[in-house]
Coordinates of C-alpha atoms (C1' of nucleotides) in Angstrom, one line a residue:
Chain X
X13 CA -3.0 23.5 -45.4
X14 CA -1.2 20.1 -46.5
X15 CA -2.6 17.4 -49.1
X16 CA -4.1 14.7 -47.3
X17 CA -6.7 17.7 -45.8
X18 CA -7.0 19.6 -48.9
X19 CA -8.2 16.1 -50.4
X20 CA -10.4 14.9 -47.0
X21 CA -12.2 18.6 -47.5
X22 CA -13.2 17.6 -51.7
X23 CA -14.6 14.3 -51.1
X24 CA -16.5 16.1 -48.2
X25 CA -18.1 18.5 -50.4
X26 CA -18.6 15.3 -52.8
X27 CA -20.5 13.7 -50.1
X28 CA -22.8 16.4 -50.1
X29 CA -21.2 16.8 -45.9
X30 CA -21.0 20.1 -44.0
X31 CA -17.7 20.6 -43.0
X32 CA -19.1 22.0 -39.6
X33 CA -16.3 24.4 -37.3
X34 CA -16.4 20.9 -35.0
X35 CA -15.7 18.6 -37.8
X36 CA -13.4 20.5 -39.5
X37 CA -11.5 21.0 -36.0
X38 CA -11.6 16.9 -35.3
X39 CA -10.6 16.1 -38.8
X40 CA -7.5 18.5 -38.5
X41 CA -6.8 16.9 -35.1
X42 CA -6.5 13.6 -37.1
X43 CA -4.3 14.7 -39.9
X44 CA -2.1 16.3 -37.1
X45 CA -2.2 13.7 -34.7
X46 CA -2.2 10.0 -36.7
X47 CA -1.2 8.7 -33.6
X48 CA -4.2 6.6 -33.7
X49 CA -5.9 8.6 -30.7
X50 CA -9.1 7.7 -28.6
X51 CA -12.0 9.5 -28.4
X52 CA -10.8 10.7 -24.6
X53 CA -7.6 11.9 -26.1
X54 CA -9.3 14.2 -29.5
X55 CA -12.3 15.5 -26.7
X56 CA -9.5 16.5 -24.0
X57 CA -7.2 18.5 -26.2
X58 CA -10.0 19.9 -28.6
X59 CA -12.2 20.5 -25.8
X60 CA -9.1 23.1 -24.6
X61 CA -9.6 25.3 -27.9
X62 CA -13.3 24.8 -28.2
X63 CA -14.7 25.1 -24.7
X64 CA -18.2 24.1 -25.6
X65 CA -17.2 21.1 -27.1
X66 CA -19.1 18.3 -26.5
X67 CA -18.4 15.0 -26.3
X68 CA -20.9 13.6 -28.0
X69 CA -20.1 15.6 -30.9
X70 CA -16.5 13.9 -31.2
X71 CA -18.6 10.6 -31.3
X72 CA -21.0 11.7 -34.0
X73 CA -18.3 13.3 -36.2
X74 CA -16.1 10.1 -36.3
X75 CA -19.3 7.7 -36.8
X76 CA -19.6 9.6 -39.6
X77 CA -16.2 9.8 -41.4
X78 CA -15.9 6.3 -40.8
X79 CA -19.4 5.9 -42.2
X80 CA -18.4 7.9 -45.2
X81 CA -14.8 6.0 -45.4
X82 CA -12.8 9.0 -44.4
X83 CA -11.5 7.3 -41.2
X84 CA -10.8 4.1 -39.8
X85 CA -11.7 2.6 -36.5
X86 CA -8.1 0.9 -35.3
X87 CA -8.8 -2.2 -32.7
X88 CA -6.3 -3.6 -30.7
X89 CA -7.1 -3.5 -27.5
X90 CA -10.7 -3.9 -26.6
X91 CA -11.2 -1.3 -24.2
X92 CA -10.3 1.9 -26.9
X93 CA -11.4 2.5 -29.8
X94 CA -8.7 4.3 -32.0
X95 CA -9.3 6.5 -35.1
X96 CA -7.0 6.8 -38.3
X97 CA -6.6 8.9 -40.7
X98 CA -4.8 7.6 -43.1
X99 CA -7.0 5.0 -44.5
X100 CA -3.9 3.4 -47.4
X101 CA -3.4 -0.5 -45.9
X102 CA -1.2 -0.6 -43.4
X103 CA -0.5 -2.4 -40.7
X104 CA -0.1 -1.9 -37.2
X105 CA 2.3 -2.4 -34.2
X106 CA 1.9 -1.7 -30.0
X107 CA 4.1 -1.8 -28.1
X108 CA 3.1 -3.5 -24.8
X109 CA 5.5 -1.3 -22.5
X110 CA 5.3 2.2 -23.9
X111 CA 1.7 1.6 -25.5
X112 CA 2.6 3.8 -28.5
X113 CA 0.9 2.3 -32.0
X114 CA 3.6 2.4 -35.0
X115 CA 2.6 2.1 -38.6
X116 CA 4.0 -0.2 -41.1
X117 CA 4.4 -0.9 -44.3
X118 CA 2.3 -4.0 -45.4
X119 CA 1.5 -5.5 -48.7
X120 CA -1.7 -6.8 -48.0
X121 CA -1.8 -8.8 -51.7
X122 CA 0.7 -10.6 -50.1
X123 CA -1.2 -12.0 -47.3
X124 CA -2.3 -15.6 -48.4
X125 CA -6.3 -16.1 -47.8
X126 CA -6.8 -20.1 -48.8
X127 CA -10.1 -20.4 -47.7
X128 CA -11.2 -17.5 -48.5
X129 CA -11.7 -17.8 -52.2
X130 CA -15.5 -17.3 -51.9
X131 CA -15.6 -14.5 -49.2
X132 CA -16.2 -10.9 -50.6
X133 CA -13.0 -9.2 -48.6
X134 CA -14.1 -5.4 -47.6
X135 CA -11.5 -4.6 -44.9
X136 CA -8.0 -6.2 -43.7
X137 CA -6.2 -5.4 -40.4
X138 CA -3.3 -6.5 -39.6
X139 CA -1.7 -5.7 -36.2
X140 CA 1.2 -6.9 -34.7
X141 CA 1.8 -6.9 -30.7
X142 CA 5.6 -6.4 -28.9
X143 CA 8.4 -4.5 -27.9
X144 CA 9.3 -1.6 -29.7
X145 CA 13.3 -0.5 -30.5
X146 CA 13.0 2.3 -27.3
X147 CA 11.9 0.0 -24.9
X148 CA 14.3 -2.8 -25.6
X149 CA 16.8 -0.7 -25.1
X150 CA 16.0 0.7 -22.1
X151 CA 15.3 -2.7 -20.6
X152 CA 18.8 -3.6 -21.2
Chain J
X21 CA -12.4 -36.3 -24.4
X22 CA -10.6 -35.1 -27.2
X23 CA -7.2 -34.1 -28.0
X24 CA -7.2 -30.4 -27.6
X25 CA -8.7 -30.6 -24.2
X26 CA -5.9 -33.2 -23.1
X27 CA -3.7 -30.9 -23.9
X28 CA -4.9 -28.2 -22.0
X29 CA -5.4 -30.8 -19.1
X30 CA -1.8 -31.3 -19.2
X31 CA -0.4 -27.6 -19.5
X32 CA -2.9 -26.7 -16.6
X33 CA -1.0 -29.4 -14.4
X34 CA 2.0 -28.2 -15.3
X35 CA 1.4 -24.3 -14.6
X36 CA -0.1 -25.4 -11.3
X37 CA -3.5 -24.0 -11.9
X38 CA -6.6 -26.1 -10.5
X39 CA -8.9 -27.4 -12.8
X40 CA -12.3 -26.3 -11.4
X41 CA -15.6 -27.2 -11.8
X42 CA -16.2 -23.9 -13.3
X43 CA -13.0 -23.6 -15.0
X44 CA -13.5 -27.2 -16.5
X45 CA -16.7 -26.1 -18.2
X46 CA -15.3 -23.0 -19.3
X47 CA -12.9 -24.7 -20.9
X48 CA -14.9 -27.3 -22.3
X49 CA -17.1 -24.7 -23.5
X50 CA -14.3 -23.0 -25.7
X51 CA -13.1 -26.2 -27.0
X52 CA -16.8 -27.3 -28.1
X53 CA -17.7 -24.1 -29.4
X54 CA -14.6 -22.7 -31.0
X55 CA -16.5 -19.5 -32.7
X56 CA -15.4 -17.3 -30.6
X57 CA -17.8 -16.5 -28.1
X58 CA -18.4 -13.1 -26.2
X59 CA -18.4 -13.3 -22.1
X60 CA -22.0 -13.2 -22.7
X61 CA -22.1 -15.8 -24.6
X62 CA -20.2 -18.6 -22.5
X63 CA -22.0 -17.3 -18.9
X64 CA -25.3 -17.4 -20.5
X65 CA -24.8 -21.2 -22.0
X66 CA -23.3 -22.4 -18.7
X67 CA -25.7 -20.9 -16.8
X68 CA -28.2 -23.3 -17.4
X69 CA -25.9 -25.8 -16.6
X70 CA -24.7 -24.3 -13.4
X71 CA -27.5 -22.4 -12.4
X72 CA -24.7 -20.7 -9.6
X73 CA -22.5 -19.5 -11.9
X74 CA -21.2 -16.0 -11.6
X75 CA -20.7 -13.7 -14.7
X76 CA -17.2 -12.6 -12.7
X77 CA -16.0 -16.0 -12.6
X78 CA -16.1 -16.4 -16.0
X79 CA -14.2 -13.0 -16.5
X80 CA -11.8 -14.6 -13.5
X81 CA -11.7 -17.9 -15.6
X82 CA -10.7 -16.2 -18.8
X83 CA -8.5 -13.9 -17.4
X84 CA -6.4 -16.3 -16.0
X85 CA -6.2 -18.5 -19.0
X86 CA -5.2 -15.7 -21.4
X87 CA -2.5 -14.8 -19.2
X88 CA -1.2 -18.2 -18.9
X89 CA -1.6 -18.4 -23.2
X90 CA -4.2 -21.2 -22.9
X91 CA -6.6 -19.1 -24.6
X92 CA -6.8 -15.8 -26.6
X93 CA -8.5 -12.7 -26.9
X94 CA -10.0 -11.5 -30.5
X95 CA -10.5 -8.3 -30.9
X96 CA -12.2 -7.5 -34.0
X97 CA -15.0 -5.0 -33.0
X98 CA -14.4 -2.7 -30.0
X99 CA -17.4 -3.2 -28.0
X100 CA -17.2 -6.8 -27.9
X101 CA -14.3 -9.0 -26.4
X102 CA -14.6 -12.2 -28.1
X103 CA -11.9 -15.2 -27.1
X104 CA -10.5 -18.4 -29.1
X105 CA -9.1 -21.5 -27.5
X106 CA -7.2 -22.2 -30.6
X107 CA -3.9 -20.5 -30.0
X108 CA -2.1 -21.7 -33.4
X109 CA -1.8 -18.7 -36.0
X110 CA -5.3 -18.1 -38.1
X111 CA -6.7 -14.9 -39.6
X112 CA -10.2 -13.9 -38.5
X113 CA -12.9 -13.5 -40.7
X114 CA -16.1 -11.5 -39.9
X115 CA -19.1 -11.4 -41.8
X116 CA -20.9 -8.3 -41.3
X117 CA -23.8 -9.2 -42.3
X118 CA -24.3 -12.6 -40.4
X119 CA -21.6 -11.7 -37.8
X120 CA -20.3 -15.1 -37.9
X121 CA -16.6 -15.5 -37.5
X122 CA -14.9 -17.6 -39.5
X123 CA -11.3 -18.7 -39.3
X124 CA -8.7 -19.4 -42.1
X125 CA -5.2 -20.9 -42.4
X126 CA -2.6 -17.9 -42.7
X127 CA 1.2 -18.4 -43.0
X128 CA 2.5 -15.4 -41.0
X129 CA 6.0 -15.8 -41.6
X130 CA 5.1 -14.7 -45.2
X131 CA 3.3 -11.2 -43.7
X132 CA 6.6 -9.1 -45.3
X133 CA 7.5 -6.7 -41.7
X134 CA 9.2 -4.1 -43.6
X135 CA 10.0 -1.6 -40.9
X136 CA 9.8 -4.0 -38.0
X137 CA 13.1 -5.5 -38.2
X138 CA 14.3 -3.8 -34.5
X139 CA 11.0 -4.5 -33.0
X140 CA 10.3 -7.6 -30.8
X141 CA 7.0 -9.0 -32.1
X142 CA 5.6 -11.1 -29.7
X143 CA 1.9 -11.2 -31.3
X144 CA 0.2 -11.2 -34.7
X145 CA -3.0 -11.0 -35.6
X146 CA -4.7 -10.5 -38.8
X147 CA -8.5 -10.3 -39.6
X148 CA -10.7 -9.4 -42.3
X149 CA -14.1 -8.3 -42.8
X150 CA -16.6 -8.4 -45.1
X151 CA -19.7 -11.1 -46.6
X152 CA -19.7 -14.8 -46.5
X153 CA -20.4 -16.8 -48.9
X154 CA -23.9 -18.1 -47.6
X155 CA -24.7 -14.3 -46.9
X156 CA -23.6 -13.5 -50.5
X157 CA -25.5 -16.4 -51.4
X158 CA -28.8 -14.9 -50.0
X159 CA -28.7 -11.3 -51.3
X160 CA -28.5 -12.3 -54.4
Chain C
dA18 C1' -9.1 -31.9 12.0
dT19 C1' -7.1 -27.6 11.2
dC20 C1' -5.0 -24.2 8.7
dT21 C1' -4.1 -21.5 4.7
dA22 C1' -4.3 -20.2 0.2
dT23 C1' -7.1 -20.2 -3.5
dC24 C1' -11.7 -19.9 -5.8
dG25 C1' -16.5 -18.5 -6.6
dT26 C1' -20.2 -15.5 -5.8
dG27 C1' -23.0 -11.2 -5.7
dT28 C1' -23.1 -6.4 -5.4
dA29 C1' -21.3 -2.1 -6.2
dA30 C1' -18.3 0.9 -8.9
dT31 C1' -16.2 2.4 -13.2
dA32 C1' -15.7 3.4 -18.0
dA33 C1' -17.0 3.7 -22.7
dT34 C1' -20.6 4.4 -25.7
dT35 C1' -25.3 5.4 -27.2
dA36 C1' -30.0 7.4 -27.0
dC37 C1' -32.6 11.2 -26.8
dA38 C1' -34.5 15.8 -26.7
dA39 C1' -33.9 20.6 -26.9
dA40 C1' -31.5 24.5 -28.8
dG41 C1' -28.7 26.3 -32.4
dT42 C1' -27.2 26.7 -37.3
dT43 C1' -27.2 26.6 -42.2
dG44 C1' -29.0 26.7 -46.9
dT45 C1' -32.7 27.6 -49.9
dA46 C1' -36.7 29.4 -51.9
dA47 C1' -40.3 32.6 -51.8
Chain E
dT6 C1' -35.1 39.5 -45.6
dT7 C1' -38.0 36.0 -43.9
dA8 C1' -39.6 31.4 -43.3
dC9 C1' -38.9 26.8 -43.4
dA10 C1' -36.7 22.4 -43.3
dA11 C1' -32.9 19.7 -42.6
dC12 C1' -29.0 19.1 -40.2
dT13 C1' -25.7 19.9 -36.0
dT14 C1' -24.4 20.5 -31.4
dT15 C1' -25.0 20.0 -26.8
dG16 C1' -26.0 18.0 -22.1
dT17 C1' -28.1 14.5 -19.6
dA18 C1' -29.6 10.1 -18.9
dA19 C1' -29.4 5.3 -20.1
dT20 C1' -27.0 1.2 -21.4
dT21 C1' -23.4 -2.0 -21.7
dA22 C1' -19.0 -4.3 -20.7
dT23 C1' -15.8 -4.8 -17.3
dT24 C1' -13.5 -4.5 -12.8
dA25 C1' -13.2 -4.0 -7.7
dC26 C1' -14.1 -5.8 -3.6
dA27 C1' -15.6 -8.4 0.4
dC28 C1' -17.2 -12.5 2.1
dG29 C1' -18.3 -17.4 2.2
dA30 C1' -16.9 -21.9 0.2
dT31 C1' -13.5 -25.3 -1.0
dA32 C1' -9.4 -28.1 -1.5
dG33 C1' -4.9 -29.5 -0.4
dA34 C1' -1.1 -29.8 3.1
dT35 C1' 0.3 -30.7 7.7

DNA sequence: ATCTATCGTGTAATAATTACAAAGTTGTAA
DNA sequence: TTACAACTTTGTAATTATTACACGATAGAT
């Protein structure tokens, strides 16, 4: 299939994971999808291929690719949780009418941290909040 | 009392809103304890103040002030809504071992928007994660 | 003093997530 | 192949955060 999955499927078998018929199905939902989507959104549309599908099994998979660093919990809004993908720094952008996430390019290095000198960084987010191009110009 | 509050006094008058008791003391509460505190947090410190106070009054409180820009939500983990009276533009850091929040200066004019130059950005938020120094401190 | 709009309170409802136990699956070693 | 242990999946029940709603209380205007 294409690179990014090829690669998430070797550092699975590094990781010593099973790449279970469930997690193999919600991992190519994500490299097919990385439009950021909820755990409703991956359980209603897999749940139409895999009619047994449970639920709880969408939770367990992604709390362990994120556990494993293969995926990364997006929050913006604090009622949904959102699952990427593509785990390169990026940053991210929602538009308050349509709701759709964007990526975008982002030098993190960039981002000044004074204070911060004697912190141990792990993990930067960045997420802008706004109108996006296709709503401003359907407002006018 | 001190600046901050004043302030927020003042932009209450002019937005029409009335100060109530309850409101008062929410308020009071963000501006004394400016670490970001979950709903939980602020009801269950009040409460023993105001031995009446309702958790949905807080949510009503806190509600309305975000939406009038007095205060702001941080979102940094999903399952927990955490908000900051201090509306001027700081990064979020969050220990993960000690869970403390810590805020730093940030210059967000220099966060480079490739990609963004059509969008409307009406919001910017940046945190990291990781250790502390006092939490690094202790591990070693 | 009365009226009206706003506010606070408690309970019930909703939604997202987690806990848990039972059943199914896989890999390995005899 | 069989047996066993470890791991997965599934469904239900429990938990937690948040919202909806209805009713009583309050404050300001007339």
């Amino acid at each position: 299939m294409n690179q990014l999955f090829d690669r998430l499927q070797n550092e699975l078998k590094k990781k010593n994971i099973n790449l279970s018929y469930q997690r193999l199905k919600v991992l190519e939902y994500l490299t097919q999808n990385q439009c950021h989507p909820t755990v409703e959104q991956i359980y209603t549309d897999l749940e139409k291929e895999i009619s047994t599908l449970s639920k709880t099994t969408v939770y367990n998979t992604l709390k362990k690719m994120v556990s494993e660093g293969l995926v990364r919990i997006i929050t913006i809004e604090d009622n949904e949780t959102r699952y990427d993908i593509n785990t390169h720094d990026h940053g991210h952008f929602k538009c308050e009418i349509c709701k759709n996430i964007f990526d975008f390019d982002i030098n993190m290095d960039l981002v000044l941290t004074k204070g911060l000198e004697r912190f141990k960084i792990l993990d930067r987010n960045v997420y802008f909040k706004g109108i996006c191009p296709g709503c401003l110009s359907n407002s006018k």
